[in-house]
mmCIF file of C-alpha atoms in Angstrom:
data_model
loop_
_atom_site.group_PDB
_atom_site.id
_atom_site.type_symbol
_atom_site.label_atom_id
_atom_site.label_comp_id
_atom_site.label_asym_id
_atom_site.label_seq_id
_atom_site.Cartn_x
_atom_site.Cartn_y
_atom_site.Cartn_z
ATOM 1 C CA MET M 1 28.571 19.279 -63.032
ATOM 2 C CA PRO M 2 30.443 15.968 -63.077
ATOM 3 C CA VAL M 3 32.564 15.330 -66.144
ATOM 4 C CA ASP M 4 30.929 13.071 -68.678
ATOM 5 C CA PRO M 5 32.638 9.664 -68.388
ATOM 6 C CA LEU M 6 32.590 9.160 -72.157
ATOM 7 C CA SER M 7 34.425 12.363 -72.999
ATOM 8 C CA LEU M 8 36.808 11.486 -70.191
ATOM 9 C CA ALA M 9 37.334 8.059 -71.759
ATOM 10 C CA SER M 10 38.328 9.551 -75.094
ATOM 11 C CA ARG M 11 40.596 12.038 -73.345
ATOM 12 C CA ILE M 12 42.348 9.211 -71.499
ATOM 13 C CA ALA M 13 42.690 7.238 -74.722
ATOM 14 C CA SER M 14 44.225 10.262 -76.412
ATOM 15 C CA SER M 15 46.712 10.574 -73.544
ATOM 16 C CA GLY M 16 47.662 6.973 -74.322
ATOM 17 C CA LEU M 17 48.017 7.826 -78.009
ATOM 18 C CA ASN M 18 50.197 10.770 -77.111
ATOM 19 C CA VAL M 19 52.533 8.651 -74.989
ATOM 20 C CA GLN M 20 52.919 6.035 -77.719
ATOM 21 C CA GLU M 21 53.530 8.719 -80.339
ATOM 22 C CA THR M 22 56.370 10.179 -78.301
ATOM 23 C CA ARG M 23 57.758 6.696 -77.772
ATOM 24 C CA MET M 24 57.683 6.188 -81.539
ATOM 25 C CA ARG M 25 59.538 9.481 -82.010
ATOM 26 C CA ILE M 26 62.289 8.448 -79.595
ATOM 27 C CA LEU M 27 62.567 5.052 -81.294
ATOM 28 C CA SER M 28 62.911 6.609 -84.726
ATOM 29 C CA GLU M 29 65.567 8.986 -83.386
ATOM 30 C CA ASN M 30 67.503 5.974 -82.124
ATOM 31 C CA LEU M 31 67.118 4.123 -85.410
ATOM 32 C CA ALA M 32 68.060 7.134 -87.510
ATOM 33 C CA ASN M 33 71.201 7.616 -85.456
ATOM 34 C CA ALA M 34 72.171 3.961 -85.250
ATOM 35 C CA GLN M 35 75.419 4.743 -87.117
ATOM 36 C CA SER M 36 76.073 8.330 -86.006
ATOM 37 C CA THR M 37 79.623 8.658 -84.770
ATOM 38 C CA GLY M 38 81.348 11.791 -83.520
ATOM 39 C CA ASN M 39 83.207 14.165 -85.840
ATOM 40 C CA THR M 40 86.503 14.649 -84.051
ATOM 41 C CA PRO M 41 88.980 11.890 -83.118
ATOM 42 C CA GLY M 42 87.946 9.964 -80.006
ATOM 43 C CA GLU M 43 84.631 11.809 -79.652
ATOM 44 C CA ASP M 44 81.603 10.036 -78.150
ATOM 45 C CA ALA M 45 79.010 8.687 -80.560
ATOM 46 C CA TYR M 46 75.208 9.114 -80.353
ATOM 47 C CA ARG M 47 73.801 7.855 -77.065
ATOM 48 C CA ARG M 48 70.622 5.797 -77.229
ATOM 49 C CA LYS M 49 67.612 7.585 -75.722
ATOM 50 C CA THR M 50 65.173 5.830 -73.430
ATOM 51 C CA ILE M 51 61.632 6.776 -72.471
ATOM 52 C CA SER M 52 59.683 5.771 -69.396
ATOM 53 C CA PHE M 53 56.018 6.160 -68.543
ATOM 54 C CA SER M 54 54.010 6.882 -65.445
ATOM 55 C CA TRP M 55 50.363 7.420 -64.659
ATOM 56 C CA GLU M 56 48.578 10.379 -63.201
ATOM 57 C CA LEU M 57 45.548 9.844 -60.986
ATOM 58 C CA ASP M 58 43.064 12.664 -61.306
ATOM 59 C CA ARG M 59 41.350 12.784 -57.898
ATOM 60 C CA ALA M 60 38.390 14.856 -59.089
ATOM 61 C CA THR M 61 37.365 12.365 -61.748
ATOM 62 C CA GLY M 62 39.084 9.208 -60.513
ATOM 63 C CA SER M 63 40.662 8.624 -63.902
ATOM 64 C CA THR M 64 44.173 7.445 -64.654
ATOM 65 C CA ARG M 65 45.863 9.231 -67.523
ATOM 66 C CA ALA M 66 49.100 7.944 -69.038
ATOM 67 C CA GLU M 67 52.011 10.315 -69.250
ATOM 68 C CA ILE M 68 55.708 10.423 -69.992
ATOM 69 C CA ALA M 69 57.848 10.206 -66.875
ATOM 70 C CA LYS M 70 61.292 10.811 -68.307
ATOM 71 C CA ILE M 71 63.297 10.850 -71.514
ATOM 72 C CA ASP M 72 66.799 9.786 -70.647
ATOM 73 C CA ASN M 73 70.067 8.650 -72.160
ATOM 74 C CA ASP M 74 71.112 5.021 -72.041
ATOM 75 C CA PRO M 75 74.396 4.966 -70.062
ATOM 76 C CA GLY M 76 75.399 1.661 -71.695
ATOM 77 C CA GLU M 77 78.824 1.167 -73.271
ATOM 78 C CA PHE M 78 79.505 2.246 -76.836
ATOM 79 C CA VAL M 79 80.335 -0.360 -79.430
ATOM 80 C CA ILE M 80 84.021 -0.030 -80.265
ATOM 81 C CA GLU M 81 85.212 -0.948 -83.721
ATOM 82 C CA TYR M 82 88.500 -0.786 -85.584
ATOM 83 C CA ASP M 83 88.127 1.685 -88.467
ATOM 84 C CA PRO M 84 91.220 3.892 -88.899
ATOM 85 C CA GLY M 85 89.745 5.738 -91.902
ATOM 86 C CA ASN M 86 86.894 7.159 -89.883
ATOM 87 C CA PRO M 87 87.181 10.844 -88.858
ATOM 88 C CA ALA M 88 86.145 9.842 -85.323
ATOM 89 C CA ALA M 89 88.918 7.244 -84.989
ATOM 90 C CA ASP M 90 91.325 7.799 -82.080
ATOM 91 C CA ASN M 91 95.119 7.284 -82.155
ATOM 92 C CA ASN M 92 94.720 3.483 -82.162
ATOM 93 C CA GLY M 93 92.215 3.571 -85.012
ATOM 94 C CA MET M 94 89.267 2.651 -82.770
ATOM 95 C CA VAL M 95 85.858 4.284 -83.372
ATOM 96 C CA LYS M 96 83.019 4.587 -80.871
ATOM 97 C CA LEU M 97 79.725 3.522 -82.443
ATOM 98 C CA PRO M 98 76.333 4.292 -80.852
ATOM 99 C CA ASN M 99 74.975 1.895 -78.211
ATOM 100 C CA VAL M 100 71.845 1.339 -80.308
ATOM 101 C CA ASN M 101 70.706 -2.222 -80.943
ATOM 102 C CA VAL M 102 68.477 -2.098 -84.014
ATOM 103 C CA LEU M 103 66.780 -5.376 -83.083
ATOM 104 C CA VAL M 104 65.749 -4.041 -79.671
ATOM 105 C CA GLU M 105 64.439 -0.812 -81.207
ATOM 106 C CA LEU M 106 62.381 -2.705 -83.774
ATOM 107 C CA ALA M 107 60.881 -5.001 -81.135
ATOM 108 C CA ASP M 108 60.005 -1.942 -79.071
ATOM 109 C CA MET M 109 58.441 -0.334 -82.116
ATOM 110 C CA ARG M 110 56.160 -3.312 -82.582
ATOM 111 C CA GLU M 111 54.950 -2.996 -79.015
ATOM 112 C CA ALA M 112 54.378 0.740 -79.438
ATOM 113 C CA ASN M 113 52.376 -0.027 -82.564
ATOM 114 C CA ARG M 114 50.211 -2.538 -80.756
ATOM 115 C CA SER M 115 49.494 -0.191 -77.855
ATOM 116 C CA TYR M 116 48.709 2.620 -80.282
ATOM 117 C CA GLU M 117 46.198 0.439 -82.076
ATOM 118 C CA ALA M 118 44.539 -0.541 -78.800
ATOM 119 C CA ASN M 119 44.130 3.109 -77.816
ATOM 120 C CA LEU M 120 42.790 3.986 -81.248
ATOM 121 C CA GLN M 121 40.242 1.210 -80.877
ATOM 122 C CA THR M 122 39.132 2.709 -77.559
ATOM 123 C CA VAL M 123 38.600 6.101 -79.195
ATOM 124 C CA LYS M 124 36.492 4.496 -81.929
ATOM 125 C CA GLN M 125 34.496 2.438 -79.453
ATOM 126 C CA THR M 126 33.801 5.474 -77.265
ATOM 127 C CA ARG M 127 32.639 7.469 -80.257
ATOM 128 C CA GLU M 128 30.220 4.686 -81.127
ATOM 129 C CA LEU M 129 28.781 4.764 -77.603
ATOM 130 C CA VAL M 130 28.241 8.516 -77.928
ATOM 131 C CA SER M 131 26.525 8.184 -81.281
ATOM 132 C CA MET M 132 24.304 5.412 -79.884
ATOM 133 C CA THR M 133 23.175 7.837 -77.199
ATOM 134 C CA ILE M 134 22.504 10.584 -79.732
ATOM 135 C CA GLU M 135 20.597 8.063 -81.811
ATOM 136 C CA LEU M 136 18.015 7.928 -78.992
ATOM 137 C CA LEU M 137 16.885 11.419 -79.930
ATOM 138 C CA ARG M 138 16.068 10.413 -83.466
ATOM 139 C CA SER M 139 12.343 9.981 -83.879
ATOM 140 C CA SER M 140 11.618 6.307 -84.335
ATOM 141 C CA GLN M 141 8.910 5.396 -86.758
ATOM 142 C CA MET A 1 -1.065 3.247 -61.859
ATOM 143 C CA GLN A 2 2.411 1.999 -61.122
ATOM 144 C CA PRO A 3 5.337 4.301 -61.778
ATOM 145 C CA ILE A 4 7.513 3.272 -64.683
ATOM 146 C CA GLN A 5 11.038 2.597 -63.455
ATOM 147 C CA LEU A 6 12.625 1.316 -66.595
ATOM 148 C CA PHE A 7 13.994 4.667 -67.733
ATOM 149 C CA GLU A 8 15.695 5.324 -64.422
ATOM 150 C CA LEU A 9 17.171 1.850 -64.349
ATOM 151 C CA ALA A 10 18.328 2.179 -67.950
ATOM 152 C CA SER A 11 20.003 5.523 -67.350
ATOM 153 C CA LYS A 12 21.737 4.121 -64.280
ATOM 154 C CA GLN A 13 23.022 1.192 -66.262
ATOM 155 C CA SER A 14 24.227 3.385 -69.105
ATOM 156 C CA HIS A 15 26.036 5.567 -66.573
ATOM 157 C CA TRP A 16 27.659 2.488 -65.092
ATOM 158 C CA LEU A 17 28.692 1.360 -68.578
ATOM 159 C CA THR A 18 30.230 4.729 -69.434
ATOM 160 C CA VAL A 19 32.194 4.771 -66.173
ATOM 161 C CA ARG A 20 33.382 1.266 -66.988
ATOM 162 C CA GLN A 21 34.451 2.432 -70.437
ATOM 163 C CA THR A 22 36.480 5.209 -68.805
ATOM 164 C CA VAL A 23 38.181 2.723 -66.517
ATOM 165 C CA VAL A 24 38.975 0.368 -69.397
ATOM 166 C CA ALA A 25 40.325 3.310 -71.423
ATOM 167 C CA GLY A 26 42.612 4.132 -68.477
ATOM 168 C CA ASN A 27 43.815 0.523 -68.369
ATOM 169 C CA ILE A 28 44.576 0.489 -72.090
ATOM 170 C CA ALA A 29 46.313 3.874 -71.992
ATOM 171 C CA ASN A 30 48.544 2.552 -69.206
ATOM 172 C CA ALA A 31 49.274 -0.799 -70.842
ATOM 173 C CA ASN A 32 53.003 0.056 -70.862
ATOM 174 C CA THR A 33 53.242 1.966 -67.586
ATOM 175 C CA PRO A 34 55.464 0.236 -65.013
ATOM 176 C CA GLY A 35 53.791 -0.538 -61.704
ATOM 177 C CA TYR A 36 50.249 0.138 -62.905
ATOM 178 C CA ALA A 37 47.617 -2.191 -61.427
ATOM 179 C CA VAL A 38 44.500 -2.990 -63.467
ATOM 180 C CA ARG A 39 41.345 -1.194 -62.331
ATOM 181 C CA GLU A 40 37.825 -2.466 -62.544
ATOM 182 C CA VAL A 41 34.331 -1.279 -61.602
ATOM 183 C CA SER A 42 32.206 -3.319 -59.190
ATOM 184 C CA ALA A 43 29.351 -5.308 -60.713
ATOM 185 C CA PHE A 44 26.233 -3.356 -61.641
ATOM 186 C CA GLU A 45 24.059 -5.114 -59.047
ATOM 187 C CA ALA A 46 26.423 -4.136 -56.269
ATOM 188 C CA VAL A 47 26.562 -0.538 -57.467
ATOM 189 C CA LEU A 48 22.775 -0.378 -57.790
ATOM 190 C CA ASP A 49 22.236 -1.437 -54.181
ATOM 191 C CA GLN A 50 24.840 0.969 -52.986
ATOM 192 C CA THR A 51 24.218 4.236 -54.798
ATOM 193 C CA GLN A 52 20.846 5.200 -53.373
ATOM 194 C CA PRO A 53 21.346 6.108 -49.715
ATOM 195 C CA GLN A 54 24.735 7.736 -49.519
ATOM 196 C CA VAL A 55 26.067 10.871 -47.929
ATOM 197 C CA ARG A 56 27.791 13.024 -50.497
ATOM 198 C CA MET A 57 29.553 16.347 -50.522
ATOM 199 C CA ALA A 58 27.218 19.160 -51.486
ATOM 200 C CA ALA A 59 28.024 21.323 -54.497
ATOM 201 C CA THR A 60 26.693 24.764 -53.654
ATOM 202 C CA GLN A 61 28.702 26.852 -56.110
ATOM 203 C CA PRO A 62 29.299 26.428 -59.823
ATOM 204 C CA GLY A 63 33.030 25.955 -59.219
ATOM 205 C CA HIS A 64 32.531 22.985 -56.895
ATOM 206 C CA ILE A 65 33.345 19.573 -58.206
ATOM 207 C CA GLN A 66 30.357 17.341 -57.946
ATOM 208 C CA GLU A 67 31.192 13.840 -56.951
ATOM 209 C CA ASP A 68 30.214 11.131 -59.337
ATOM 210 C CA PRO A 69 28.187 8.545 -57.357
ATOM 211 C CA MET A 70 29.679 5.777 -59.479
ATOM 212 C CA ARG A 71 33.234 6.804 -58.603
ATOM 213 C CA GLY A 72 33.437 4.841 -55.385
ATOM 214 C CA ALA A 73 32.918 1.653 -57.341
ATOM 215 C CA VAL A 74 36.288 1.852 -59.102
ATOM 216 C CA ARG A 75 38.952 -0.323 -57.516
ATOM 217 C CA SER A 76 42.342 -1.537 -58.529
ATOM 218 C CA GLN A 77 42.605 -5.282 -58.695
ATOM 219 C CA SER A 78 45.461 -7.315 -57.378
ATOM 220 C CA PHE A 79 46.524 -10.533 -59.014
ATOM 221 C CA GLY A 80 48.860 -13.343 -58.184
ATOM 222 C CA ASP A 81 52.417 -13.060 -59.460
ATOM 223 C CA VAL A 82 51.565 -14.994 -62.622
ATOM 224 C CA ASP A 83 49.600 -12.232 -64.358
ATOM 225 C CA VAL A 84 51.929 -9.397 -63.455
ATOM 226 C CA GLN A 85 54.704 -8.435 -65.851
ATOM 227 C CA PRO A 86 58.251 -7.946 -64.547
ATOM 228 C CA SER A 87 57.657 -4.174 -64.673
ATOM 229 C CA GLY A 88 54.819 -4.526 -62.151
ATOM 230 C CA ASN A 89 52.139 -3.881 -64.771
ATOM 231 C CA SER A 90 49.102 -6.167 -64.700
ATOM 232 C CA VAL A 91 47.212 -4.956 -67.794
ATOM 233 C CA ASN A 92 46.185 -7.725 -70.161
ATOM 234 C CA LEU A 93 45.464 -5.993 -73.485
ATOM 235 C CA PRO A 94 43.308 -8.714 -75.112
ATOM 236 C CA GLU A 95 41.186 -8.917 -71.982
ATOM 237 C CA GLU A 96 40.665 -5.151 -71.968
ATOM 238 C CA MET A 97 39.700 -5.217 -75.639
ATOM 239 C CA SER A 98 37.122 -7.913 -74.988
ATOM 240 C CA LYS A 99 35.798 -5.794 -72.109
ATOM 241 C CA THR A 100 35.229 -2.825 -74.421
ATOM 242 C CA GLY A 101 33.393 -5.154 -76.806
ATOM 243 C CA GLU A 102 31.178 -6.327 -73.974
ATOM 244 C CA ILE A 103 30.501 -2.737 -72.906
ATOM 245 C CA LYS A 104 29.475 -1.841 -76.441
ATOM 246 C CA ARG A 105 27.102 -4.793 -76.698
ATOM 247 C CA MET A 106 25.469 -3.967 -73.378
ATOM 248 C CA TYR A 107 25.175 -0.310 -74.304
ATOM 249 C CA GLU A 108 23.536 -1.249 -77.585
ATOM 250 C CA LEU A 109 21.039 -3.409 -75.714
ATOM 251 C CA ASN A 110 20.410 -0.598 -73.254
ATOM 252 C CA THR A 111 19.703 2.085 -75.861
ATOM 253 C CA GLY A 112 17.656 -0.410 -77.861
ATOM 254 C CA MET A 113 15.444 -1.108 -74.849
ATOM 255 C CA VAL A 114 14.948 2.579 -74.130
ATOM 256 C CA LYS A 115 14.028 3.132 -77.756
ATOM 257 C CA ALA A 116 11.532 0.271 -77.780
ATOM 258 C CA PHE A 117 9.955 1.421 -74.556
ATOM 259 C CA HIS A 118 9.718 4.952 -75.804
ATOM 260 C CA ARG A 119 8.013 3.742 -78.953
ATOM 261 C CA MET A 120 5.511 1.786 -76.879
ATOM 262 C CA MET A 121 4.687 4.846 -74.811
ATOM 263 C CA LEU A 122 4.248 6.995 -77.888
ATOM 264 C CA LEU A 123 1.901 4.378 -79.287
ATOM 265 C CA THR A 124 -0.276 4.602 -76.185
ATOM 266 C CA VAL A 125 -0.335 8.375 -76.253
ATOM 267 C CA ARG A 126 -1.232 8.648 -79.890
ATOM 268 C CA ARG A 127 -4.402 6.598 -79.725
#
């Protein structure tokens, strides 16, 4: 039996929700660790995490699900600051701060929010289509 | 007496609409996927002319995947450079949202028509 396109639609939308949720998780990790330095002198600070997406084409149903391709570390340079009192300060008093830019993370969060809402709307819409079909069975007087 | 074809036509259209909803859902889910090209289903008229005489793979066992006749109508669209984001993604979220709205309206019309027709038939039978 072929898969019902409507249940497929809500499954695809939930794959989109899933991807955006994970993206949100990564973003909040970055934000939470925006000031996390190392503990020993000269140690590396928190490295910003990045997430990338890909799509998976299901040949049997011809649908395109969204999925997470990779969660990686941003190889960008750390921010170096002079703070001799910090436990992570090296011999010259310089501390490595994480390569997290709060502004970038917040902008990304907005986009994740928007995409999440769009997927949620699809789930709602699909459910309405299903209930319209079920409504046909109701005896009309 | 002439055969009544409305129900068949209506079920075909609702199938087309549900497939379209699936495709739009895929577009929205991949709104942030790099390199994803927007997909769209061919117009209903084109699909209607096409679906009747077609050679399909036979499903002779319960495990076989039966091909959806509407599947061949799904294509990815290519745009000029203007509508494609730097990441190679060509999904336009507002456009997709308006598409789902359109699908819902058409589906409402479709089920409404089936309902009305069904009521008319019942009326004839009852007398």
